[in-house]
Tab-separated table of C-alpha atoms in Angstrom:
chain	number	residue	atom	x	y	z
A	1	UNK	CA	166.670	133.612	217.160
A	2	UNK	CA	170.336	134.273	216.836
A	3	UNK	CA	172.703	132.172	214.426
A	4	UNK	CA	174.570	130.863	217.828
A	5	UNK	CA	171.037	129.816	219.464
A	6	UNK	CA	169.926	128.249	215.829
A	7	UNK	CA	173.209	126.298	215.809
A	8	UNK	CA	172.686	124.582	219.490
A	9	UNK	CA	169.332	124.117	218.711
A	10	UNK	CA	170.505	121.998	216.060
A	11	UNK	CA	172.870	119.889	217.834
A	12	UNK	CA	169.952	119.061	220.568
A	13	UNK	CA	167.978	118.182	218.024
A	14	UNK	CA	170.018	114.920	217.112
A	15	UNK	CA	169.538	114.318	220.816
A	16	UNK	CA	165.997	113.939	220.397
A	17	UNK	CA	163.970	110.755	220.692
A	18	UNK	CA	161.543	109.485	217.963
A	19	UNK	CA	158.816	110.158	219.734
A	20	UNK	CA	160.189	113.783	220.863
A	21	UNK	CA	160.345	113.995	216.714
A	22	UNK	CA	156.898	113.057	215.793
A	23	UNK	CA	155.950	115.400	218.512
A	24	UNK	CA	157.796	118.336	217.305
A	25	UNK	CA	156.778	117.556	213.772
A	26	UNK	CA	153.156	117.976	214.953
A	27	UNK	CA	154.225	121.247	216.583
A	28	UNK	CA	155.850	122.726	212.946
A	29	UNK	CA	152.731	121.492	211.064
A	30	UNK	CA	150.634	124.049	213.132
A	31	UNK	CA	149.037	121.415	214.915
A	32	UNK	CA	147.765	123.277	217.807
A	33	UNK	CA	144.037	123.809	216.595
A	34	UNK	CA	143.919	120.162	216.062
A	35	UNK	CA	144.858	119.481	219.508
A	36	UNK	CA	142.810	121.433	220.428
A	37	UNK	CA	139.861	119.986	219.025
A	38	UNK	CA	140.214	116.493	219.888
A	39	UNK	CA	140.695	117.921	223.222
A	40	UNK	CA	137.501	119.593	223.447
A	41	UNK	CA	136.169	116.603	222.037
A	42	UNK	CA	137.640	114.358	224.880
A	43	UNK	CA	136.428	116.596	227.212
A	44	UNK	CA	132.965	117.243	226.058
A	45	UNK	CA	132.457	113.170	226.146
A	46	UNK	CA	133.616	112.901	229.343
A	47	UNK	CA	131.298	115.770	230.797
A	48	UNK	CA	128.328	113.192	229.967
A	49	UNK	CA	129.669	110.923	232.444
A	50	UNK	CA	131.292	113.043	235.134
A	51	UNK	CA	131.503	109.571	237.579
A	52	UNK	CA	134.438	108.610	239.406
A	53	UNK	CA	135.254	105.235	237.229
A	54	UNK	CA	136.376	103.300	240.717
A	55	UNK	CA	133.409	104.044	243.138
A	56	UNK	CA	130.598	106.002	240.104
A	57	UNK	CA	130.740	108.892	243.381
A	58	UNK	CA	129.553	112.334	241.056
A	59	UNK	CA	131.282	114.178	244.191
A	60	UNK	CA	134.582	115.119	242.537
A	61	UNK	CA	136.831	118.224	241.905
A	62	UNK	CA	138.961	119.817	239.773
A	63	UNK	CA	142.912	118.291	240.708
A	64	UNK	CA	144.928	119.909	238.061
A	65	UNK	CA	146.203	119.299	234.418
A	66	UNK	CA	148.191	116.513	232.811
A	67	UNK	CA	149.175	116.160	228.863
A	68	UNK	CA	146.774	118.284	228.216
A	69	UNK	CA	143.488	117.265	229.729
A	70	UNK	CA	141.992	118.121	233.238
A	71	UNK	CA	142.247	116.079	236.008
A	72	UNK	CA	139.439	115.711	238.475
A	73	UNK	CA	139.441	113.765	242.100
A	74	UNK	CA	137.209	111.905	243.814
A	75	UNK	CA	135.761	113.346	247.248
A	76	UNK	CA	135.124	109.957	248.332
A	77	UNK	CA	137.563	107.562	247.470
A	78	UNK	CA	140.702	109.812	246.315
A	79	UNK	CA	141.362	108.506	243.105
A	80	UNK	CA	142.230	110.885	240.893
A	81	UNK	CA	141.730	110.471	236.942
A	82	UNK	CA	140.960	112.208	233.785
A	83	UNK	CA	138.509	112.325	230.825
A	84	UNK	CA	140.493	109.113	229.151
A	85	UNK	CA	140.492	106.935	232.494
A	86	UNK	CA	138.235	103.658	232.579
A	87	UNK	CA	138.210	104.380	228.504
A	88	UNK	CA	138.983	101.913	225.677
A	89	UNK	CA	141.637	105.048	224.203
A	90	UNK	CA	143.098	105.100	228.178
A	91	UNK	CA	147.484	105.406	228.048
A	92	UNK	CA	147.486	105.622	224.637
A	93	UNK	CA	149.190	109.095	222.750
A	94	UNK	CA	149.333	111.135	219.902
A	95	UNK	CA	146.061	113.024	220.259
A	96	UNK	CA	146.575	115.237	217.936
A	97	UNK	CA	146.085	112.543	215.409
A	98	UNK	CA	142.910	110.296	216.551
A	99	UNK	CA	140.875	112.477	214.452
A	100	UNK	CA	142.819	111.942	211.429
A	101	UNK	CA	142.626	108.115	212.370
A	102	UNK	CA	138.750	108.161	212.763
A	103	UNK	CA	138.618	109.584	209.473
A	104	UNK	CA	141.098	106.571	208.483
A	105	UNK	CA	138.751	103.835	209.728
A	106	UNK	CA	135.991	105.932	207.965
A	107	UNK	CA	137.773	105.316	204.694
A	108	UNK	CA	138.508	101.670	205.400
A	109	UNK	CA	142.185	101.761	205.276
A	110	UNK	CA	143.899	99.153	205.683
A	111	UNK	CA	146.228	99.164	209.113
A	112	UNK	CA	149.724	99.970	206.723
A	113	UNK	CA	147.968	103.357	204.789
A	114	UNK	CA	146.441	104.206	208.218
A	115	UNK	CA	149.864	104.168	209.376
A	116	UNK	CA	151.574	106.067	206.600
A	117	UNK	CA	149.364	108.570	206.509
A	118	UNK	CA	149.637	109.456	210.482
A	119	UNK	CA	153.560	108.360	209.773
A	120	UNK	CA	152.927	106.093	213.093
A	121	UNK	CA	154.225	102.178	213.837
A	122	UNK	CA	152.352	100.061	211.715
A	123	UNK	CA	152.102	98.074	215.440
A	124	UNK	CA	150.155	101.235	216.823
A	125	UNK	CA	147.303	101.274	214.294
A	126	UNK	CA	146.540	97.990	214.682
A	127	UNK	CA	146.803	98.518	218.539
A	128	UNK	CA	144.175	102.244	217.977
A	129	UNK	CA	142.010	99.722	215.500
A	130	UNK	CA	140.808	97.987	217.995
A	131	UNK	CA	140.854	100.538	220.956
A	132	UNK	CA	138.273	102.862	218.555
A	133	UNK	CA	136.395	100.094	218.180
A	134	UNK	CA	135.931	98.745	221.502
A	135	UNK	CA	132.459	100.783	222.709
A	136	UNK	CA	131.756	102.357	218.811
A	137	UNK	CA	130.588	98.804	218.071
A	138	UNK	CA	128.017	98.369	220.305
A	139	UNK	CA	125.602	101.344	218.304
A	140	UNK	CA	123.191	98.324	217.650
A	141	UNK	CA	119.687	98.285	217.643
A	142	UNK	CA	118.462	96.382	220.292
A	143	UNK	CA	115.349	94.427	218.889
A	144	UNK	CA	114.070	93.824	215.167
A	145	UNK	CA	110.172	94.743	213.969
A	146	UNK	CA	107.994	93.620	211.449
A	147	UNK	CA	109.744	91.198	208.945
A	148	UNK	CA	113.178	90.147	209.285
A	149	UNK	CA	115.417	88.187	207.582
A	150	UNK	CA	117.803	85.600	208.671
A	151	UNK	CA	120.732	83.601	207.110
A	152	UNK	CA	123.737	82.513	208.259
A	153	UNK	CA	126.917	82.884	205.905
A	154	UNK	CA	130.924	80.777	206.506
A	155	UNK	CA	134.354	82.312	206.414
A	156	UNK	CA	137.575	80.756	206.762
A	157	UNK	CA	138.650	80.456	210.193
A	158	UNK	CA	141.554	82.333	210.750
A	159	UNK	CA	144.589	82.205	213.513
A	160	UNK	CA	146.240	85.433	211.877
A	161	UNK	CA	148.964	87.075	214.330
A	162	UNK	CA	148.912	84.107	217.161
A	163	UNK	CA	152.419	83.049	218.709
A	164	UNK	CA	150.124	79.569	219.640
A	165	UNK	CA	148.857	78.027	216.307
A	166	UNK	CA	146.491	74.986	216.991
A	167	UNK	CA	146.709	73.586	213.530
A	168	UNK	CA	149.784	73.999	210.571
A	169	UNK	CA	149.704	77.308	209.404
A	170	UNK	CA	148.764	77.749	205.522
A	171	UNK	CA	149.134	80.195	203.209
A	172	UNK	CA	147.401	83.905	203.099
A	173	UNK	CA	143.857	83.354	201.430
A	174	UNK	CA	144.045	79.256	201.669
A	175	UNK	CA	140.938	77.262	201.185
A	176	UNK	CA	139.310	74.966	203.564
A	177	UNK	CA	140.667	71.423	203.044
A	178	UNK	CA	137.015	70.091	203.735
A	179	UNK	CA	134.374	70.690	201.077
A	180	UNK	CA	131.126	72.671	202.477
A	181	UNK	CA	130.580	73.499	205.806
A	182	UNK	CA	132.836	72.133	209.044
A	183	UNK	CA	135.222	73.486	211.765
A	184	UNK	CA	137.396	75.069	209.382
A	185	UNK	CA	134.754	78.197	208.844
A	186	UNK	CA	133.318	80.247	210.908
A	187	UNK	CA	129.434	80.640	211.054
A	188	UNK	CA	128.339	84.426	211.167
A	189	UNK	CA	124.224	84.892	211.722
A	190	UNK	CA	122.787	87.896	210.460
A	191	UNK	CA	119.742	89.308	210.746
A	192	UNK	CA	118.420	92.319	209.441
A	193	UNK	CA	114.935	93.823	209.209
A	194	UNK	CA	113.181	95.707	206.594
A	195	UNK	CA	113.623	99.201	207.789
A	196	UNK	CA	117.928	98.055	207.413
A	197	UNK	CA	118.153	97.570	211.033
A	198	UNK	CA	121.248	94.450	211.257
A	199	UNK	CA	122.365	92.799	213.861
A	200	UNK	CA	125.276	89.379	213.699
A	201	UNK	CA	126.551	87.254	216.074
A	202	UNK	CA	129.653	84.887	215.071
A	203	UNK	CA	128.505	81.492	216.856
A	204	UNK	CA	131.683	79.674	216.396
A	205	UNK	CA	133.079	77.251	214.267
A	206	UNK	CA	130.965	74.713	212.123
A	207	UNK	CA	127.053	74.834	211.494
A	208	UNK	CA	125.094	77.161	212.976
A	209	UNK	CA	123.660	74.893	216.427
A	210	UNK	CA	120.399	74.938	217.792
A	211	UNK	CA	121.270	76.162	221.097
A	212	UNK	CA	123.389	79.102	219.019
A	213	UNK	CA	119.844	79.943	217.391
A	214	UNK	CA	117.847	80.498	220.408
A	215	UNK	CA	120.804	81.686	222.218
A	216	UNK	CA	120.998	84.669	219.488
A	217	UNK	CA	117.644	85.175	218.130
A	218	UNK	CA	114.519	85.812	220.805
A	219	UNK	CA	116.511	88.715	222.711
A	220	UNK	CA	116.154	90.381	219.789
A	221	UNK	CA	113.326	89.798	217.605
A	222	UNK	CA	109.292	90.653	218.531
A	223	UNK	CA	107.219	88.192	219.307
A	224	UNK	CA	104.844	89.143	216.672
A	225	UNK	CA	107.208	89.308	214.003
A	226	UNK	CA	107.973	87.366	210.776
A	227	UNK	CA	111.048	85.610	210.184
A	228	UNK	CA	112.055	85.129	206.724
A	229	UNK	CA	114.515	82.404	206.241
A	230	UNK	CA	116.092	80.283	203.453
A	231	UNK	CA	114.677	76.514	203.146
A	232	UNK	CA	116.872	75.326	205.520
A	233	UNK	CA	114.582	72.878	207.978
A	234	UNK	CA	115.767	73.687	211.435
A	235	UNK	CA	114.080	77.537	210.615
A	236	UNK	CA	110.707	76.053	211.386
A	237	UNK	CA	111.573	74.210	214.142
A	238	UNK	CA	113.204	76.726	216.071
A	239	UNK	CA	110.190	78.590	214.701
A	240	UNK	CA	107.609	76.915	216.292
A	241	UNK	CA	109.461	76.681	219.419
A	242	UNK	CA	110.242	80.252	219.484
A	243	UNK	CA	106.574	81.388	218.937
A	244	UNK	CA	107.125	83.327	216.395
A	245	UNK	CA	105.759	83.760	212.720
A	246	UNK	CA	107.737	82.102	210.023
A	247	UNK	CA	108.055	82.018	206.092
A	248	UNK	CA	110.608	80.742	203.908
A	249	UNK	CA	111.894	80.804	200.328
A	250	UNK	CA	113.474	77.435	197.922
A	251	UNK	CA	116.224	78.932	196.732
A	252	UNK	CA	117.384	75.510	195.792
A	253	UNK	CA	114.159	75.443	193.364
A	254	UNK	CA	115.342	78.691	192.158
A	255	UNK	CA	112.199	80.388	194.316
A	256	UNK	CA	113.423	83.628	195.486
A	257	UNK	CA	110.365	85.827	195.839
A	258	UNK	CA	107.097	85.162	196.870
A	259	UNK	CA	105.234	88.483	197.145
A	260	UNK	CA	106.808	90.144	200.446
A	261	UNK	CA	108.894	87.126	201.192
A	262	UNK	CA	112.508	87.089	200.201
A	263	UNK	CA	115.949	87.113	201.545
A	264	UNK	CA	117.411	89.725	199.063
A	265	UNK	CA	117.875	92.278	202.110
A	266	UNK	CA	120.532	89.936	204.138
A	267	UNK	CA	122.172	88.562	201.335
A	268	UNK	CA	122.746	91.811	199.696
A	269	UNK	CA	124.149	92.607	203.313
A	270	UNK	CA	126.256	89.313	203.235
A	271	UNK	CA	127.981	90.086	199.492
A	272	UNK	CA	129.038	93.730	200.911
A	273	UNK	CA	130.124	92.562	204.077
A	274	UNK	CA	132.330	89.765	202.084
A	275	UNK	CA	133.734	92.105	199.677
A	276	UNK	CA	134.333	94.450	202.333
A	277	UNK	CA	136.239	92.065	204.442
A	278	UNK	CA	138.499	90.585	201.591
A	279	UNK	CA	140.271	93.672	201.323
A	280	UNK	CA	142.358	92.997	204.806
A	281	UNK	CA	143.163	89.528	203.106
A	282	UNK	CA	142.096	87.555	205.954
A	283	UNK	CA	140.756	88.946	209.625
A	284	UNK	CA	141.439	86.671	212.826
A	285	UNK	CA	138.534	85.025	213.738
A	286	UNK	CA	139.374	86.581	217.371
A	287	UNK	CA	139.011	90.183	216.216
A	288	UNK	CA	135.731	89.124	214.287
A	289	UNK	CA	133.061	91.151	216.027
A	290	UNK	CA	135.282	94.050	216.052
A	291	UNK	CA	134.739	94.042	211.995
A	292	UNK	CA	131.199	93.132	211.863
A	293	UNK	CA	131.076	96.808	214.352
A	294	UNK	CA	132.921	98.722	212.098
A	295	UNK	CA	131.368	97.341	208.694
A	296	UNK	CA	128.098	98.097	210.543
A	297	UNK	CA	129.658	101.827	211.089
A	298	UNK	CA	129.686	101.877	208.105
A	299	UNK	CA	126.174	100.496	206.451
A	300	UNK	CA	123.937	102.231	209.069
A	301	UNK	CA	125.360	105.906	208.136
A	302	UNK	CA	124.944	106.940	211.836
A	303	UNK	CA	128.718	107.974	212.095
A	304	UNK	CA	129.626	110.187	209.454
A	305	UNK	CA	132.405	112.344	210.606
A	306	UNK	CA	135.783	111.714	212.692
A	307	UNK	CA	134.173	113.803	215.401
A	308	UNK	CA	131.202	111.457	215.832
A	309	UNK	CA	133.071	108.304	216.325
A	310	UNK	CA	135.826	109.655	218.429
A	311	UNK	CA	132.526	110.845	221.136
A	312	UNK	CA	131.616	107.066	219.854
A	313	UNK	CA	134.768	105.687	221.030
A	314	UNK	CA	133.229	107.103	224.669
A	315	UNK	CA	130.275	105.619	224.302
A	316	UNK	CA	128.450	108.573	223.492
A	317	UNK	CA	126.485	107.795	220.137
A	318	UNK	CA	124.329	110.161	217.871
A	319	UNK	CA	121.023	111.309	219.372
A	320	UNK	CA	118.709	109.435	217.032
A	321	UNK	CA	118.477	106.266	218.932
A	322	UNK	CA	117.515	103.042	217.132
A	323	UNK	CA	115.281	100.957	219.152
């Protein structure tokens, strides 16, 4: 390039917007051949599920290219869309950089790092947070075997980032003003097998109900297996009417273990999940299951790599299915 063609280059690039910026920073870092591979990636995921997302018609066609992806259209209907359309990462930018965010969420950084690192708005990856963890959540097991355990554990209920408070707001990390357990927590049931296999369901605010219990629980446990609870009494109630086996364990008298019968497994899944969760300094009680999905991300091992949960983002999980 000439020194005249350098020099107006120059002056059009004070012209630029900040988003023209972060692009063409991405283009001097050599950014192409990552790009390029979240590209592929996009485009791999969406081969799975080649379906028109307005009519599920498999009858479409190529229709072009747009910011980088193909574009397909539907023979039936018209609608045209891409690999990203009906998706929980649809009209959102920056591709070049959702693997470095996977890899982010991998790491458990909090939403200001994330957004240092990717030198993004603070406001966007809170906004790709959630969008990443819309369908990767949902890599659950779908029923529990053998012996299971099952305890319920309280955290503060939170209104973090509403414009409509229902109560006076108090400071970051307050306390409940009510001692033990009432509306000001939130009750979170976990259950979790022996072979690790967890699932949680956040029933609301207060104690855990009995219409929460069998609401939650027979979907997904065997008939013949053996729930393991704590000595709280409604256990063997909803035992009984459940039809299921059941065993419990005083902790009160200081009983913890009684051969194979123990609660170790879901309280040791209850102190990491707590730990994990006090690093954000409070979560919204709204966003809830969203974090209970990613800390399980995280304890099953199943996604390892950015590239896994960006196909997970699609819905498209690892091939070992747990059932």
């Amino acid at each position: 390039m000439r020194p005249s063609q350098w020099q107006i280059f120059i002056k059009l690039c004070t012209q630029l917007s900040s988003r023209q910026r972060l692009a063409g920073i991405d283009l001097l870092r050599n950014n192409g051949a990552v790009q390029d591979a979240a590209t592929a990636l996009i485009e791999q995921a969406a081969q799975a599920q080649s379906r028109c997302p307005v009519c599920r018609s498999d009858h479409v066609h190529r229709h072009g290219q747009a910011h980088g992806l193909q574009r397909y259209r539907c023979v039936p209907c018209g609608k045209t869309f891409n690999a990203l359309t009906g998706t929980p990462l649809a009209h959102l930018r920056y591709k070049t950089r959702w693997l470095a965010y996977a890899d982010c969420l991998l790491n458990s950084y909090s939403v200001r790092k994330a957004a240092q690192l990717l030198d993004s708005h603070r406001n966007t990856s809170f906004r790709w947070r959630h969008r990443f963890l819309a369908l990767a959540k949902t890599d659950r097991p779908r029923c529990l075997h053998g012996i299971a355990e099952a305890d319920e554990m309280y955290v503060l209920e939170s209104q973090k980032g509403s414009r409509h408070m229902t109560r006076p707001a108090r400071r970051r990390g307050g306390r409940a003003r009510q001692r033990g357990i009432s509306n000001q927590q939130v009750c979170i049931l976990v259950v979790r097998d022996r072979t690790g296999q967890t699932l949680d369901f956040v029933t609301g605010k207060g104690p855990l109900s009995k219409a929460k219990r069998h609401a939650c629980l027979p979907p997904v446990i065997d008939r013949d297996i053996l729930l393991v609870t704590d000595g709280h009494p409604a256990y063997p109630v909803f035992a009984r009417e459940a039809g299921i086996l059941h065993a419990a364990v005083n902790l009160r008298a200081g009983i913890r273990v009684r051969g194979t019968v123990h609660v170790q497994n879901v309280s040791a899944y209850h102190r990491r999940l707590r730990g994990w969760l006090s690093a954000f300094h409070g979560v919204a009680t709204r966003y809830l299951p969203n974090y209970l999905g990613w800390r399980w991300i995280l304890d099953a091992r199943r996604i390892l790599s950015p590239e896994s949960l960006l196909r997970a983002t699609f819905g498209v999980f690892p091939h070992l299915t747990v059932t």
